[in-house]
Amino acid sequence: MMKYNWFTVNATRVMMVATVVLLMQGCGFVKSKFGGGGKGGDVGVTNGEITATGRKGYKQTTPYGMVLVPSGSFIMGQADEDVAATQINMNRQVTISSFYMDDAEISNHEYRQYVNALLADSVSVLGEEEIMANFYPDTTVWKNDFTYHNGDPMLEYYFGHPAFDTYPVVGVNWKAAQHFSQWRTNTYNDYRTKEGQFNAPRFRLPSEAEWEWAARGGKNGAKYPWGNPYVANGKGCYLANFKPQRGNFDADGYPYTAPATAYSPNDYGLYNMSGNVAEWCRDAYADNSNAIVWDMNPDNQNADEPRKVVRGGSWKDIAYYLETGTRYFEYEDQKRSYIGFRCVMDNLEGRTASARGGRVGGSSKAKSSKKSSAKTKA
């Protein structure tokens, strides 16, 4: 049997590797891939030393129609008596990182851009039947959600007629809201790529904790987005679109939904965080969510749980559901005439050292780039 000399074999291997490296350098591979190393080079390796610094040219800007919600810590959970004795939202201190949020619920006309794009570009992939069944708003909810109710005018006109262009889209389930967010991300970053810009973080649904932090508008412990403890101002005007009194739906100014920017925004510049339409959150629903999520950016994502969190109350709900601490759920495949959504985007610069010592752009006077005027009830 032939015996190998350990030193000779390993020396040969070293020589082979060295030869390959020299050949790669001769072909310019090492220089082109890992930096030529000339003085002042910006490729990351200079004179044989790693000199990579931060890449230039990236600055996160506020997406159209969004406002910047600052980071902060607050007592999450019920803000008033748990009248239903549910015991599903015990108080707990959590911390939320900064993020951008749509200043208003996604409107019919905004959502129409999405379904039109699917019908124009994705029929060959998804099929028109699937698009209409899963992603197009179900207008029959105006009839199906209520027994013995004349919903025909809303069924016929709500999504398609220009009179309702700026009203929040409804009849969209949790899955469609997720898909819209993905399409919005792709549309935004396709443009940025063509312009030679870095990709932005993706649009998505807010976590339940993010939604509650944003709804309170910096008012820790606030029962409603506008504060405590009433649903009307000193003049007797209602501050949101809901079911006042014993069913006087018209008392707040709108019998059904209201425009997405009706009423006054909260101190973060967000409209209709209570009332108008309830809003899908990203979290899977759990009665004991406080016990299973962390206290830093809590987020309960569970694909095996079909129940998803819904927050904010709607035009057909009593005031209890408008409270910032009231939580409930709907099944992810259900479409309702009283549930819509809005998107958020992570503020990456708000998660870095540059944010220390102050909230980056986190003024309570945050401005939206989309809705500059509100139809205020006062």
Short mmCIF file of C-alpha atoms in Angstrom, two decimals:
data_model
loop_
_atom_site.label_atom_id
_atom_site.label_comp_id
_atom_site.label_asym_id
_atom_site.label_seq_id
_atom_site.Cartn_x
_atom_site.Cartn_y
_atom_site.Cartn_z
CA MET A 1 0.00 0.00 0.00
CA MET A 2 1.31 3.42 -0.96
CA LYS A 3 2.00 5.77 1.94
CA TYR A 4 1.39 9.49 1.52
CA ASN A 5 3.68 12.12 2.97
CA TRP A 6 1.36 14.51 4.86
CA PHE A 7 3.64 17.52 4.39
CA THR A 8 4.09 16.92 0.66
CA VAL A 9 0.34 16.51 0.02
CA ASN A 10 -0.66 19.65 1.90
CA ALA A 11 2.16 21.72 0.39
CA THR A 12 0.91 20.69 -3.04
CA ARG A 13 -2.63 21.83 -2.14
CA VAL A 14 -1.36 25.20 -0.95
CA MET A 15 0.58 25.68 -4.19
CA MET A 16 -2.53 24.84 -6.25
CA VAL A 17 -4.65 27.38 -4.36
CA ALA A 18 -1.96 30.04 -4.72
CA THR A 19 -1.77 29.36 -8.46
CA VAL A 20 -5.54 29.75 -8.84
CA VAL A 21 -5.46 33.04 -6.93
CA LEU A 22 -2.65 34.37 -9.11
CA LEU A 23 -4.57 33.41 -12.24
CA MET A 24 -7.68 35.15 -10.90
CA GLN A 25 -5.68 38.27 -10.19
CA GLY A 26 -4.16 38.15 -13.68
CA CYS A 27 -7.63 38.04 -15.17
CA GLY A 28 -8.75 40.96 -13.03
CA PHE A 29 -11.26 38.84 -11.04
CA VAL A 30 -10.08 39.80 -7.57
CA LYS A 31 -9.79 43.45 -8.53
CA SER A 32 -13.20 43.68 -10.12
CA LYS A 33 -15.06 41.73 -7.47
CA PHE A 34 -13.32 42.77 -4.31
CA GLY A 35 -11.81 46.16 -5.10
CA GLY A 36 -8.80 47.29 -7.07
CA GLY A 37 -7.32 48.91 -4.00
CA GLY A 38 -6.20 52.17 -5.57
CA LYS A 39 -5.87 55.03 -3.10
CA GLY A 40 -9.23 56.72 -2.60
CA GLY A 41 -11.17 53.83 -4.12
CA ASP A 42 -14.80 53.57 -3.06
CA VAL A 43 -15.32 49.87 -3.72
CA GLY A 44 -14.65 48.79 -0.14
CA VAL A 45 -11.00 47.65 -0.29
CA THR A 46 -8.17 50.16 -0.57
CA ASN A 47 -4.46 49.29 -0.58
CA GLY A 48 -5.34 45.83 0.60
CA GLU A 49 -7.41 47.11 3.54
CA ILE A 50 -11.14 47.06 4.05
CA THR A 51 -12.27 50.67 3.86
CA ALA A 52 -15.96 50.27 3.17
CA THR A 53 -18.10 53.04 4.65
CA GLY A 54 -21.78 53.86 4.38
CA ARG A 55 -23.16 53.85 0.87
CA LYS A 56 -24.22 57.27 -0.35
CA GLY A 57 -27.44 58.39 -1.89
CA TYR A 58 -30.06 56.81 0.39
CA LYS A 59 -32.54 58.89 2.31
CA GLN A 60 -35.92 57.58 3.32
CA THR A 61 -38.61 59.96 2.22
CA THR A 62 -42.23 60.10 3.30
CA PRO A 63 -44.34 58.13 0.79
CA TYR A 64 -47.24 59.97 -0.80
CA GLY A 65 -50.27 60.03 1.47
CA MET A 66 -48.42 58.93 4.59
CA VAL A 67 -47.34 60.61 7.81
CA LEU A 68 -44.45 59.70 10.08
CA VAL A 69 -45.48 58.16 13.39
CA PRO A 70 -42.73 58.59 16.00
CA SER A 71 -41.29 55.85 18.15
CA GLY A 72 -42.29 55.63 21.77
CA SER A 73 -43.47 53.58 24.71
CA PHE A 74 -47.04 53.43 26.00
CA ILE A 75 -49.43 51.40 28.09
CA MET A 76 -51.19 49.21 25.55
CA GLY A 77 -54.59 47.75 26.36
CA GLN A 78 -58.05 48.76 27.46
CA ALA A 79 -58.34 52.48 28.15
CA ASP A 80 -61.62 52.28 30.05
CA GLU A 81 -63.84 49.76 31.77
CA ASP A 82 -64.02 46.34 30.14
CA VAL A 83 -67.81 46.47 29.97
CA ALA A 84 -68.08 43.09 28.27
CA ALA A 85 -65.72 41.51 30.87
CA THR A 86 -63.72 40.00 28.02
CA GLN A 87 -60.34 40.13 29.80
CA ILE A 88 -58.60 39.92 26.42
CA ASN A 89 -56.70 43.21 26.48
CA MET A 90 -54.98 43.64 29.83
CA ASN A 91 -52.71 46.67 30.16
CA ARG A 92 -49.04 46.26 29.39
CA GLN A 93 -46.21 48.64 28.57
CA VAL A 94 -44.75 48.17 25.09
CA THR A 95 -42.31 50.07 22.88
CA ILE A 96 -42.96 50.80 19.21
CA SER A 97 -40.40 51.80 16.58
CA SER A 98 -41.12 54.67 14.22
CA PHE A 99 -43.06 53.97 11.04
CA TYR A 100 -45.00 55.68 8.27
CA MET A 101 -48.77 55.26 8.09
CA ASP A 102 -51.44 56.21 5.56
CA ASP A 103 -53.11 59.31 6.90
CA ALA A 104 -56.49 57.91 5.85
CA GLU A 105 -58.08 54.61 4.98
CA ILE A 106 -57.45 53.33 1.46
CA SER A 107 -60.17 54.86 -0.70
CA ASN A 108 -62.25 53.38 -3.50
CA HIS A 109 -60.34 55.27 -6.16
CA GLU A 110 -56.96 54.26 -4.74
CA TYR A 111 -57.98 50.61 -4.60
CA ARG A 112 -59.37 50.88 -8.14
CA GLN A 113 -55.84 51.54 -9.43
CA TYR A 114 -54.85 48.18 -8.02
CA VAL A 115 -57.69 46.12 -9.53
CA ASN A 116 -57.32 47.90 -12.86
CA ALA A 117 -53.62 47.01 -12.88
CA LEU A 118 -54.42 43.36 -12.13
CA LEU A 119 -57.00 43.22 -14.91
CA ALA A 120 -54.55 44.84 -17.34
CA ASP A 121 -51.39 42.94 -16.44
CA SER A 122 -52.19 39.77 -14.49
CA VAL A 123 -55.16 38.11 -16.19
CA SER A 124 -52.88 35.63 -17.97
CA VAL A 125 -51.32 34.63 -14.65
CA LEU A 126 -54.19 34.82 -12.16
CA GLY A 127 -57.17 34.62 -14.46
CA GLU A 128 -60.01 37.12 -14.54
CA GLU A 129 -62.26 34.87 -12.46
CA GLU A 130 -59.78 34.71 -9.58
CA ILE A 131 -59.14 38.46 -9.70
CA MET A 132 -62.84 39.26 -9.52
CA ALA A 133 -63.52 36.66 -6.83
CA ASN A 134 -60.56 37.31 -4.52
CA PHE A 135 -59.30 40.84 -5.10
CA TYR A 136 -62.17 42.88 -6.52
CA PRO A 137 -64.35 44.39 -3.75
CA ASP A 138 -67.48 42.37 -3.06
CA THR A 139 -70.25 44.92 -3.50
CA THR A 140 -72.91 42.44 -2.36
CA VAL A 141 -71.81 43.00 1.24
CA TRP A 142 -74.19 45.95 1.35
CA LYS A 143 -77.05 43.46 1.03
CA ASN A 144 -75.60 40.37 2.71
CA ASP A 145 -74.35 41.95 5.94
CA PHE A 146 -77.80 43.13 7.05
CA THR A 147 -81.14 41.35 7.15
CA TYR A 148 -84.10 43.15 5.54
CA HIS A 149 -82.06 46.15 4.47
CA ASN A 150 -82.33 48.15 1.27
CA GLY A 151 -78.69 48.10 0.28
CA ASP A 152 -79.31 48.18 -3.46
CA PRO A 153 -78.11 51.78 -4.05
CA MET A 154 -74.89 51.12 -2.13
CA LEU A 155 -74.37 47.80 -3.90
CA GLU A 156 -74.75 49.41 -7.31
CA TYR A 157 -72.84 52.65 -6.82
CA TYR A 158 -70.46 52.52 -3.84
CA PHE A 159 -67.32 51.19 -5.50
CA GLY A 160 -67.85 52.32 -9.08
CA HIS A 161 -69.46 55.76 -8.94
CA PRO A 162 -67.31 58.93 -8.69
CA ALA A 163 -69.53 60.19 -5.87
CA PHE A 164 -67.77 57.66 -3.63
CA ASP A 165 -64.21 57.94 -4.98
CA THR A 166 -62.79 59.36 -1.75
CA TYR A 167 -64.74 57.04 0.55
CA PRO A 168 -62.95 54.04 2.12
CA VAL A 169 -62.99 50.81 0.17
CA VAL A 170 -64.94 47.98 1.81
CA GLY A 171 -65.80 44.42 0.82
CA VAL A 172 -62.09 43.54 0.87
CA ASN A 173 -60.83 40.67 3.00
CA TRP A 174 -57.54 40.41 4.89
CA LYS A 175 -55.86 38.43 2.11
CA ALA A 176 -56.74 41.04 -0.52
CA ALA A 177 -55.43 43.83 1.74
CA GLN A 178 -52.16 41.92 2.01
CA HIS A 179 -51.99 41.47 -1.77
CA PHE A 180 -52.71 45.17 -2.34
CA SER A 181 -49.78 46.03 -0.07
CA GLN A 182 -47.50 43.76 -2.09
CA TRP A 183 -48.62 45.32 -5.38
CA ARG A 184 -48.12 48.80 -3.95
CA THR A 185 -44.59 47.85 -2.87
CA ASN A 186 -43.71 46.46 -6.29
CA THR A 187 -45.11 49.52 -8.07
CA TYR A 188 -43.19 51.91 -5.83
CA ASN A 189 -39.86 50.09 -5.98
CA ASP A 190 -40.07 49.41 -9.73
CA TYR A 191 -40.13 53.17 -10.20
CA ARG A 192 -37.30 53.71 -7.72
CA THR A 193 -35.17 51.11 -9.49
CA LYS A 194 -35.69 52.79 -12.85
CA GLU A 195 -34.62 56.09 -11.28
CA GLY A 196 -31.45 54.50 -9.92
CA GLN A 197 -32.64 54.75 -6.29
CA PHE A 198 -32.40 52.24 -3.48
CA ASN A 199 -35.53 50.19 -2.77
CA ALA A 200 -37.79 51.39 0.01
CA PRO A 201 -39.14 49.09 2.74
CA ARG A 202 -42.32 47.28 1.81
CA PHE A 203 -45.85 48.50 2.45
CA ARG A 204 -47.80 46.26 4.81
CA LEU A 205 -50.69 46.14 7.23
CA PRO A 206 -49.97 47.59 10.67
CA SER A 207 -49.46 45.34 13.64
CA GLU A 208 -52.11 45.59 16.30
CA ALA A 209 -49.70 47.41 18.61
CA GLU A 210 -48.66 49.86 15.89
CA TRP A 211 -52.29 50.57 15.13
CA GLU A 212 -53.12 51.31 18.77
CA TRP A 213 -50.02 53.49 19.26
CA ALA A 214 -50.88 55.48 16.14
CA ALA A 215 -54.56 55.77 17.05
CA ARG A 216 -53.77 57.37 20.40
CA GLY A 217 -51.78 60.09 18.66
CA GLY A 218 -49.35 60.57 21.52
CA LYS A 219 -52.08 60.70 24.15
CA ASN A 220 -51.05 57.90 26.48
CA GLY A 221 -54.12 56.29 27.99
CA ALA A 222 -56.50 58.08 25.63
CA LYS A 223 -59.89 56.44 25.35
CA TYR A 224 -60.39 57.81 21.83
CA PRO A 225 -57.96 59.25 19.25
CA TRP A 226 -59.11 62.76 20.20
CA GLY A 227 -58.72 62.13 23.93
CA ASN A 228 -61.20 61.60 26.75
CA PRO A 229 -63.96 60.97 27.57
CA TYR A 230 -66.71 61.97 25.12
CA VAL A 231 -67.65 61.20 21.51
CA ALA A 232 -68.90 64.76 20.89
CA ASN A 233 -67.29 68.16 21.29
CA GLY A 234 -68.50 71.09 23.35
CA LYS A 235 -70.89 72.14 20.58
CA GLY A 236 -72.53 68.73 20.56
CA CYS A 237 -70.99 67.70 17.23
CA TYR A 238 -69.90 64.09 16.96
CA LEU A 239 -66.17 63.49 16.45
CA ALA A 240 -66.42 60.29 14.43
CA ASN A 241 -68.72 58.30 12.18
CA PHE A 242 -70.44 55.56 14.19
CA LYS A 243 -73.85 54.59 15.58
CA PRO A 244 -74.85 57.36 18.00
CA GLN A 245 -77.62 57.14 20.56
CA ARG A 246 -79.93 54.19 19.86
CA GLY A 247 -79.40 54.05 16.15
CA ASN A 248 -79.53 57.61 14.83
CA PHE A 249 -76.95 56.85 12.13
CA ASP A 250 -77.40 60.24 10.49
CA ALA A 251 -76.66 62.23 13.65
CA ASP A 252 -72.91 62.32 12.93
CA GLY A 253 -73.47 63.64 9.42
CA TYR A 254 -73.23 60.42 7.40
CA PRO A 255 -75.71 57.53 7.39
CA TYR A 256 -73.16 55.03 6.04
CA THR A 257 -69.43 55.65 5.54
CA ALA A 258 -67.87 59.12 5.33
CA PRO A 259 -65.05 60.41 3.11
CA ALA A 260 -61.68 59.06 4.23
CA THR A 261 -60.63 62.52 5.45
CA ALA A 262 -63.86 63.53 7.17
CA TYR A 263 -63.65 64.80 10.75
CA SER A 264 -60.49 66.13 12.35
CA PRO A 265 -57.27 64.08 12.45
CA ASN A 266 -55.58 63.07 15.69
CA ASP A 267 -52.31 64.65 16.81
CA TYR A 268 -50.28 62.44 14.45
CA GLY A 269 -52.31 63.66 11.46
CA LEU A 270 -54.32 60.45 11.07
CA TYR A 271 -57.97 60.55 10.04
CA ASN A 272 -60.73 58.20 11.19
CA MET A 273 -58.67 55.97 13.43
CA SER A 274 -62.00 55.45 15.19
CA GLY A 275 -65.21 54.94 13.26
CA ASN A 276 -65.99 55.14 9.55
CA VAL A 277 -64.64 51.66 8.76
CA ALA A 278 -62.87 49.23 11.06
CA GLU A 279 -59.39 48.29 9.88
CA TRP A 280 -57.53 45.04 9.30
CA CYS A 281 -54.32 44.55 11.28
CA ARG A 282 -51.54 42.11 10.44
CA ASP A 283 -51.80 40.10 13.67
CA ALA A 284 -53.50 36.78 14.10
CA TYR A 285 -56.06 37.03 16.89
CA ALA A 286 -55.46 35.41 20.26
CA ASP A 287 -57.26 36.02 23.54
CA ASN A 288 -53.94 35.80 25.37
CA SER A 289 -51.85 37.82 22.93
CA ASN A 290 -50.31 39.86 25.75
CA ALA A 291 -48.85 36.67 27.18
CA ILE A 292 -47.28 35.45 23.96
CA VAL A 293 -45.87 38.55 22.25
CA TRP A 294 -42.77 40.50 23.20
CA ASP A 295 -42.95 44.01 24.64
CA MET A 296 -40.75 45.49 21.89
CA ASN A 297 -42.73 45.85 18.64
CA PRO A 298 -45.20 43.07 19.54
CA ASP A 299 -46.52 41.26 16.50
CA ASN A 300 -48.44 37.98 16.48
CA GLN A 301 -48.08 36.51 13.00
CA ASN A 302 -49.57 33.04 12.72
CA ALA A 303 -50.54 31.74 9.31
CA ASP A 304 -52.42 28.82 10.89
CA GLU A 305 -54.85 31.13 12.70
CA PRO A 306 -57.62 32.32 10.33
CA ARG A 307 -58.90 34.95 12.77
CA LYS A 308 -57.23 38.32 12.21
CA VAL A 309 -57.36 41.38 14.42
CA VAL A 310 -59.73 44.22 13.49
CA ARG A 311 -59.51 47.59 15.21
CA GLY A 312 -61.23 50.97 15.32
CA GLY A 313 -64.94 50.37 15.04
CA SER A 314 -67.09 51.47 12.11
CA TRP A 315 -70.08 53.44 10.94
CA LYS A 316 -72.44 50.72 12.18
CA ASP A 317 -70.85 50.22 15.63
CA ILE A 318 -71.63 51.71 19.03
CA ALA A 319 -69.05 53.89 20.76
CA TYR A 320 -67.49 51.00 22.72
CA TYR A 321 -65.87 49.71 19.54
CA LEU A 322 -64.40 53.14 18.80
CA GLU A 323 -62.19 52.98 21.90
CA THR A 324 -58.46 52.67 21.21
CA GLY A 325 -58.24 49.68 23.55
CA THR A 326 -61.12 47.61 22.17
CA ARG A 327 -60.02 44.61 20.13
CA TYR A 328 -61.98 42.04 18.17
CA PHE A 329 -61.50 39.86 15.07
CA GLU A 330 -62.86 38.70 11.74
CA TYR A 331 -61.93 35.69 9.65
CA GLU A 332 -59.29 36.45 7.04
CA ASP A 333 -61.45 35.40 4.08
CA GLN A 334 -64.51 37.41 5.11
CA LYS A 335 -65.54 40.60 3.30
CA ARG A 336 -67.62 43.17 5.14
CA SER A 337 -69.31 46.49 4.39
CA TYR A 338 -67.72 47.96 7.51
CA ILE A 339 -64.08 46.78 7.31
CA GLY A 340 -61.35 48.49 5.28
CA PHE A 341 -57.64 49.03 5.84
CA ARG A 342 -54.64 51.33 5.62
CA CYS A 343 -50.94 50.58 5.10
CA VAL A 344 -47.76 51.28 7.01
CA MET A 345 -44.07 51.27 6.10
CA ASP A 346 -41.14 50.79 8.48
CA ASN A 347 -39.02 53.88 9.10
CA LEU A 348 -35.55 52.35 8.85
CA GLU A 349 -33.86 55.60 9.83
CA GLY A 350 -35.94 55.57 12.99
CA ARG A 351 -34.31 52.26 13.97
CA THR A 352 -30.74 53.53 13.75
CA ALA A 353 -28.39 55.56 15.93
CA SER A 354 -29.34 58.72 14.04
CA ALA A 355 -32.67 58.66 15.85
CA ARG A 356 -31.12 58.79 19.32
CA GLY A 357 -31.66 61.91 21.28
CA GLY A 358 -34.92 62.71 19.54
CA ARG A 359 -37.61 61.33 17.32
CA VAL A 360 -36.73 61.60 13.67
CA GLY A 361 -39.45 63.73 12.17
CA GLY A 362 -41.67 62.59 14.98
CA SER A 363 -43.47 65.83 15.62
CA SER A 364 -47.09 65.59 16.56
CA LYS A 365 -47.64 68.11 13.78
CA ALA A 366 -46.73 65.58 11.10
CA LYS A 367 -48.06 66.55 7.68
CA SER A 368 -49.42 64.30 4.99
CA SER A 369 -48.45 64.74 1.37
CA LYS A 370 -51.86 63.61 0.16
CA LYS A 371 -54.79 64.95 2.12
CA SER A 372 -54.19 68.57 2.90
CA SER A 373 -57.76 69.47 3.69
CA ALA A 374 -60.22 67.72 5.93
CA LYS A 375 -63.96 67.80 5.89
CA THR A 376 -64.30 68.58 9.56
CA LYS A 377 -67.34 68.14 11.72
CA ALA A 378 -67.23 70.96 14.27
#
